């Protein structure tokens, strides 16, 4: 019987991890996607789409599908699923590890303002600028909706839904983004403040360089914590090494 690994996905790293795992002998991989993106890039191996029905639903799924280990490779800001995975894995005594790309670190010349949440970021904005490049995704836009005096360039993969800021231009696009492209967006739209989650990784980092070059402030929303006791790998390769140590 091959070992059945459940990869909670929705990120580039999760896809890379699934690619590596399917190439290994004796392993069966199922990737799980939330189903938020209309046309996701699918990983190799088996794929299931949609919520489990909370931690209990996931525990049931792990049992029914004889899962041997779970790798939570979801986005660093997908906090609910990570805590559900921790409860579910503990309930059915299945090893769990998290794959989290490292967060970004400011360098000389950066003008970062750290916020604890999207609401905290929205509070900071009126002091920092008038023309906002908002790159926190289409979920949670309600936090920015009351900011009538500010203009927003909002970039996301799929179109946002109300409530949204009144003065907002939507740019539908999916990373990776180039430094040249980010410079051009900031220049053309006369952006004077950038808002981002601390997602980490290279694909969306050029906006930070472009903001530094332009001398504009950046509001960086801090990550939610990883559930206590969960071992964390920074790369798919590290996750596979850690998996080897966790499995019998
Ligand atoms: N948050 C972000 O900024 C962000 C950015 C890029 C990609 N993503 C990806 O988008 C997905 C949803 O993000 P989110 O912030 O809405 O998550 P979330 O708040 O942590 O999860 C909300 C609910 O969505 C379902 N869910 C989330 N991820 C799932 C997965 N991989 N497979 C099956 N069900 C999943 C679960 O439903 P049930 O309780 O019914 O199981 C979960 O309780 C994540 O998988 C994440 O990797 C998120």
CSV table of C-alpha atoms and ligand atoms in Angstrom, one decimal:
chain,number,residue,atom,x,y,z
A,1,UNK,CA,0.0,0.0,0.0
A,2,UNK,CA,1.5,3.4,-0.9
A,3,UNK,CA,1.6,6.1,1.8
A,4,UNK,CA,-1.2,8.6,1.3
A,5,UNK,CA,-0.2,12.2,1.7
A,6,UNK,CA,-2.7,15.0,1.8
A,7,UNK,CA,-1.3,18.3,0.7
A,8,UNK,CA,-3.5,21.3,1.6
A,9,UNK,CA,-2.8,23.6,-1.3
A,10,UNK,CA,-3.6,26.8,-3.1
A,11,UNK,CA,0.0,28.0,-3.4
A,12,UNK,CA,2.9,27.7,-5.8
A,13,UNK,CA,4.9,25.8,-3.1
A,14,UNK,CA,2.1,23.3,-2.7
A,15,UNK,CA,2.1,22.6,-6.4
A,16,UNK,CA,5.9,22.1,-6.4
A,17,UNK,CA,5.6,19.8,-3.4
A,18,UNK,CA,3.0,17.7,-5.1
A,19,UNK,CA,5.2,17.5,-8.2
A,20,UNK,CA,8.1,16.2,-6.1
A,21,UNK,CA,5.9,13.8,-4.1
A,22,UNK,CA,4.2,12.2,-7.2
A,23,UNK,CA,7.7,11.4,-8.6
A,24,UNK,CA,8.6,9.4,-5.5
A,25,UNK,CA,8.0,5.6,-5.3
A,26,UNK,CA,5.4,4.4,-2.8
A,27,UNK,CA,3.6,7.6,-2.3
A,28,UNK,CA,0.1,8.6,-3.3
A,29,UNK,CA,-0.7,12.4,-3.2
A,30,UNK,CA,-4.0,14.1,-2.9
A,31,UNK,CA,-3.9,17.9,-3.2
A,32,UNK,CA,-6.8,19.8,-1.7
A,33,UNK,CA,-7.9,23.2,-3.0
A,34,UNK,CA,-10.5,25.5,-1.5
A,35,UNK,CA,-12.1,26.3,-4.8
A,36,UNK,CA,-11.8,30.1,-4.5
A,37,UNK,CA,-10.0,30.6,-7.9
A,38,UNK,CA,-12.1,30.1,-11.0
A,39,UNK,CA,-9.3,28.4,-13.1
A,40,UNK,CA,-6.6,27.2,-10.7
A,41,UNK,CA,-3.3,25.7,-12.0
A,42,UNK,CA,-3.8,22.1,-11.0
A,43,UNK,CA,-1.0,20.1,-9.4
A,44,UNK,CA,-0.2,16.5,-10.6
A,45,UNK,CA,-1.6,13.6,-8.6
A,46,UNK,CA,-5.2,13.5,-7.3
A,47,UNK,CA,-7.0,16.7,-6.6
A,48,UNK,CA,-10.1,17.4,-4.5
A,49,UNK,CA,-11.8,20.8,-4.4
A,50,UNK,CA,-13.9,22.5,-1.7
A,51,UNK,CA,-14.1,22.7,2.1
A,52,UNK,CA,-14.1,19.7,4.3
A,53,UNK,CA,-16.8,21.0,6.6
A,54,UNK,CA,-14.5,22.3,9.4
A,55,UNK,CA,-12.0,20.3,11.5
A,56,UNK,CA,-14.4,17.5,12.2
A,57,UNK,CA,-15.1,17.1,8.4
A,58,UNK,CA,-11.4,17.0,7.7
A,59,UNK,CA,-10.8,14.4,10.5
A,60,UNK,CA,-13.6,12.3,8.9
A,61,UNK,CA,-11.9,12.7,5.4
A,62,UNK,CA,-8.5,11.7,6.8
A,63,UNK,CA,-10.0,8.6,8.3
A,64,UNK,CA,-12.1,7.6,5.3
A,65,UNK,CA,-9.2,8.1,2.9
A,66,UNK,CA,-6.6,6.4,5.1
A,67,UNK,CA,-4.3,9.4,5.0
A,68,UNK,CA,-0.8,8.8,6.5
A,69,UNK,CA,0.4,12.4,6.8
A,70,UNK,CA,-0.9,15.9,6.1
A,71,UNK,CA,1.2,18.8,4.8
A,72,UNK,CA,-0.4,22.1,5.3
A,73,UNK,CA,1.0,24.1,2.3
A,74,UNK,CA,-1.7,26.7,2.3
A,75,UNK,CA,-1.0,30.4,2.0
A,76,UNK,CA,0.5,32.0,5.2
A,77,UNK,CA,-2.7,34.0,5.5
A,78,UNK,CA,-5.1,31.1,5.3
A,79,UNK,CA,-5.4,30.8,9.1
A,80,UNK,CA,-8.7,28.9,9.5
A,81,UNK,CA,-7.7,25.8,7.4
A,82,UNK,CA,-4.3,25.6,9.2
A,83,UNK,CA,-6.0,25.5,12.7
A,84,UNK,CA,-8.6,23.0,11.4
A,85,UNK,CA,-5.7,20.8,10.0
A,86,UNK,CA,-4.0,20.9,13.4
A,87,UNK,CA,-7.2,19.8,15.2
A,88,UNK,CA,-8.1,17.2,12.6
A,89,UNK,CA,-4.6,15.6,12.5
A,90,UNK,CA,-4.4,15.5,16.3
A,91,UNK,CA,-7.9,13.9,16.5
A,92,UNK,CA,-7.0,11.0,14.1
A,93,UNK,CA,-3.3,10.8,15.2
A,94,UNK,CA,-1.9,11.6,11.8
A,95,UNK,CA,1.4,13.5,11.5
A,96,UNK,CA,1.1,17.1,10.3
A,97,UNK,CA,3.7,19.6,9.2
A,98,UNK,CA,3.4,23.0,7.7
A,99,UNK,CA,5.1,24.4,4.6
A,100,UNK,CA,5.5,28.2,4.8
A,101,UNK,CA,7.7,30.3,2.6
A,102,UNK,CA,9.7,32.7,4.8
A,103,UNK,CA,8.3,36.2,5.2
A,104,UNK,CA,9.8,39.3,3.7
A,105,UNK,CA,12.5,41.2,5.5
A,106,UNK,CA,12.8,45.0,5.1
A,107,UNK,CA,16.1,46.4,3.7
A,108,UNK,CA,17.7,49.8,3.8
A,109,UNK,CA,15.5,52.4,2.1
A,110,UNK,CA,12.2,50.6,2.8
A,111,UNK,CA,9.5,52.6,4.5
A,112,UNK,CA,7.4,49.8,6.0
A,113,UNK,CA,4.5,50.2,8.5
A,114,UNK,CA,3.5,46.9,10.0
A,115,UNK,CA,-0.3,46.3,10.6
A,116,UNK,CA,-1.8,43.4,12.5
A,117,UNK,CA,-4.8,43.0,10.2
A,118,UNK,CA,-6.4,44.4,7.1
A,119,UNK,CA,-8.5,46.6,9.4
A,120,UNK,CA,-5.3,47.9,11.0
A,121,UNK,CA,-3.8,48.6,7.6
A,122,UNK,CA,-6.9,50.6,6.6
A,123,UNK,CA,-6.6,52.7,9.8
A,124,UNK,CA,-3.0,53.6,8.8
A,125,UNK,CA,-3.7,54.6,5.2
A,126,UNK,CA,-5.2,58.1,5.5
A,127,UNK,CA,-1.9,59.2,7.2
A,128,UNK,CA,0.3,57.7,4.5
A,129,UNK,CA,-1.2,58.5,1.1
A,130,UNK,CA,-4.1,59.2,-1.2
A,131,UNK,CA,-3.5,56.8,-4.1
A,132,UNK,CA,-3.3,53.2,-2.8
A,133,UNK,CA,-1.9,50.1,-4.6
A,134,UNK,CA,-3.9,47.4,-2.8
A,135,UNK,CA,-2.4,43.9,-3.3
A,136,UNK,CA,-4.0,42.0,-0.4
A,137,UNK,CA,-6.4,40.0,-2.6
A,138,UNK,CA,-10.1,40.3,-3.2
A,139,UNK,CA,-11.2,38.9,0.1
A,140,UNK,CA,-11.5,41.3,3.0
A,141,UNK,CA,-11.9,44.5,0.9
A,142,UNK,CA,-14.7,45.5,3.3
A,143,UNK,CA,-12.0,46.8,5.6
A,144,UNK,CA,-11.1,49.5,3.0
A,145,UNK,CA,-14.7,50.3,1.9
A,146,UNK,CA,-15.2,53.2,4.3
A,147,UNK,CA,-12.1,55.1,3.0
A,148,UNK,CA,-14.0,57.4,0.6
A,149,UNK,CA,-11.3,60.0,0.3
A,150,UNK,CA,-8.7,57.5,-1.1
A,151,UNK,CA,-8.3,56.1,-4.6
A,152,UNK,CA,-7.4,52.4,-4.9
A,153,UNK,CA,-5.7,50.3,-7.6
A,154,UNK,CA,-6.8,46.9,-6.5
A,155,UNK,CA,-5.1,43.9,-8.0
A,156,UNK,CA,-6.4,40.3,-7.7
A,157,UNK,CA,-6.7,37.1,-9.6
A,158,UNK,CA,-10.5,37.1,-9.8
A,159,UNK,CA,-13.0,40.0,-9.7
A,160,UNK,CA,-13.8,41.4,-6.2
A,161,UNK,CA,-17.3,41.5,-4.7
A,162,UNK,CA,-19.0,44.3,-2.7
A,163,UNK,CA,-18.4,45.8,-0.2
A,164,UNK,CA,-15.4,47.6,-1.9
A,165,UNK,CA,-14.0,51.1,-1.8
A,166,UNK,CA,-16.1,53.5,-3.9
A,167,UNK,CA,-13.1,54.9,-5.8
A,168,UNK,CA,-11.4,51.8,-7.1
A,169,UNK,CA,-9.9,50.5,-10.3
A,170,UNK,CA,-9.6,46.7,-10.6
A,171,UNK,CA,-6.6,45.1,-12.2
A,172,UNK,CA,-7.1,41.4,-12.8
A,173,UNK,CA,-3.8,39.6,-12.9
A,174,UNK,CA,-1.9,36.7,-11.5
A,175,UNK,CA,1.8,36.7,-10.5
A,176,UNK,CA,4.7,36.4,-11.0
A,177,UNK,CA,5.1,40.1,-11.5
A,178,UNK,CA,8.2,41.8,-13.0
A,179,UNK,CA,10.0,44.7,-11.4
A,180,UNK,CA,9.6,46.7,-14.7
A,181,UNK,CA,5.8,46.1,-14.6
A,182,UNK,CA,5.5,47.1,-11.0
A,183,UNK,CA,7.5,50.3,-11.5
A,184,UNK,CA,5.3,51.2,-14.4
A,185,UNK,CA,2.1,50.6,-12.4
A,186,UNK,CA,3.3,52.8,-9.6
A,187,UNK,CA,4.4,55.5,-12.0
A,188,UNK,CA,1.3,55.5,-14.3
A,189,UNK,CA,-1.2,55.5,-11.5
A,190,UNK,CA,0.7,57.9,-9.4
A,191,UNK,CA,0.6,55.5,-6.5
A,192,UNK,CA,1.8,57.0,-3.2
A,193,UNK,CA,1.3,54.0,-0.8
A,194,UNK,CA,1.3,50.2,-1.2
A,195,UNK,CA,-0.5,47.7,0.9
A,196,UNK,CA,0.6,44.1,1.0
A,197,UNK,CA,0.3,41.0,3.2
A,198,UNK,CA,3.6,39.5,4.3
A,199,UNK,CA,3.1,36.7,1.8
A,200,UNK,CA,6.8,36.1,1.2
A,201,UNK,CA,8.3,34.5,-1.9
A,202,UNK,CA,9.8,35.9,-5.1
A,203,UNK,CA,6.7,35.9,-7.3
A,204,UNK,CA,5.2,39.1,-5.8
A,205,UNK,CA,8.3,40.7,-4.2
A,206,UNK,CA,9.2,43.1,-7.0
A,207,UNK,CA,6.4,45.5,-5.8
A,208,UNK,CA,8.5,46.0,-2.6
A,209,UNK,CA,11.6,46.9,-4.7
A,210,UNK,CA,9.5,49.2,-6.9
A,211,UNK,CA,8.0,51.0,-3.8
A,212,UNK,CA,11.5,51.4,-2.3
A,213,UNK,CA,12.8,52.9,-5.5
A,214,UNK,CA,9.8,55.3,-5.7
A,215,UNK,CA,10.3,56.2,-2.0
A,216,UNK,CA,6.7,55.4,-1.1
A,217,UNK,CA,5.5,53.8,2.2
A,218,UNK,CA,4.4,50.2,2.3
A,219,UNK,CA,1.8,48.9,4.8
A,220,UNK,CA,2.7,45.3,5.5
A,221,UNK,CA,0.1,43.1,7.2
A,222,UNK,CA,1.6,40.6,9.6
A,223,UNK,CA,1.0,36.9,9.2
A,224,UNK,CA,-1.2,34.9,11.5
A,225,UNK,CA,0.7,32.4,13.7
A,226,UNK,CA,1.2,28.8,12.8
A,227,UNK,CA,-0.8,26.6,15.2
A,228,UNK,CA,1.3,25.7,18.3
A,229,UNK,CA,3.4,22.6,18.1
A,230,UNK,CA,3.2,22.3,14.3
A,231,UNK,CA,6.7,21.7,12.7
A,232,UNK,CA,7.4,24.2,9.9
A,233,UNK,CA,9.4,23.7,6.7
A,234,UNK,CA,10.4,26.7,4.5
A,235,UNK,CA,10.7,24.9,1.2
A,236,UNK,CA,9.1,21.9,-0.5
A,237,UNK,CA,12.5,20.1,-0.2
A,238,UNK,CA,12.6,20.8,3.5
A,239,UNK,CA,9.1,19.6,3.8
A,240,UNK,CA,10.0,16.2,2.2
A,241,UNK,CA,12.9,15.8,4.6
A,242,UNK,CA,10.7,16.6,7.6
A,243,UNK,CA,8.0,14.2,6.3
A,244,UNK,CA,10.6,11.4,6.2
A,245,UNK,CA,11.4,12.1,9.9
A,246,UNK,CA,7.7,12.2,10.9
A,247,UNK,CA,6.6,9.0,9.2
A,248,UNK,CA,7.3,5.6,10.8
B,1,LIG,N1,-5.6,34.1,2.3
B,1,LIG,C1,-4.9,34.4,1.3
B,1,LIG,O1,-4.3,35.5,1.2
B,1,LIG,C2,-4.6,33.5,0.2
B,1,LIG,C3,-3.7,33.8,-0.9
B,1,LIG,C4,-3.4,32.9,-1.9
B,1,LIG,C5,-4.0,31.7,-1.9
B,1,LIG,N2,-4.8,31.3,-0.8
B,1,LIG,C6,-5.3,29.9,-0.8
B,1,LIG,O2,-6.7,30.0,-0.9
B,1,LIG,C7,-7.4,29.1,-0.1
B,1,LIG,C8,-8.4,29.8,0.8
B,1,LIG,O3,-7.8,30.8,1.6
B,1,LIG,P1,-8.6,31.4,2.8
B,1,LIG,O4,-7.8,32.5,3.3
B,1,LIG,O5,-10.0,31.7,2.4
B,1,LIG,O6,-8.5,30.2,3.8
B,1,LIG,P2,-9.1,30.1,5.3
B,1,LIG,O7,-9.7,31.3,5.7
B,1,LIG,O8,-8.0,29.5,6.1
B,1,LIG,O9,-10.2,28.9,5.1
B,1,LIG,C9,-11.5,29.1,5.1
B,1,LIG,C10,-12.2,27.8,4.7
B,1,LIG,O10,-11.9,27.5,3.4
B,1,LIG,C11,-11.7,26.0,3.3
B,1,LIG,N3,-10.4,25.8,2.8
B,1,LIG,C12,-9.3,26.7,2.8
B,1,LIG,N4,-8.2,26.1,2.2
B,1,LIG,C13,-8.6,24.9,1.8
B,1,LIG,C14,-8.0,23.9,1.1
B,1,LIG,N5,-6.7,24.0,0.7
B,1,LIG,N6,-8.7,22.7,0.8
B,1,LIG,C15,-10.0,22.6,1.2
B,1,LIG,N7,-10.6,23.6,1.9
B,1,LIG,C16,-10.0,24.7,2.1
B,1,LIG,C17,-12.0,25.5,4.6
B,1,LIG,O11,-13.4,25.1,4.6
B,1,LIG,P3,-13.9,24.0,5.6
B,1,LIG,O12,-13.9,24.5,7.0
B,1,LIG,O13,-15.3,23.7,5.1
B,1,LIG,O14,-13.0,22.8,5.5
B,1,LIG,C18,-11.7,26.6,5.5
B,1,LIG,O15,-12.3,26.5,6.8
B,1,LIG,C19,-6.3,28.5,0.8
B,1,LIG,O16,-6.2,27.1,0.4
B,1,LIG,C20,-5.0,29.2,0.5
B,1,LIG,O17,-3.9,28.4,0.3
B,1,LIG,C21,-5.1,32.2,0.2
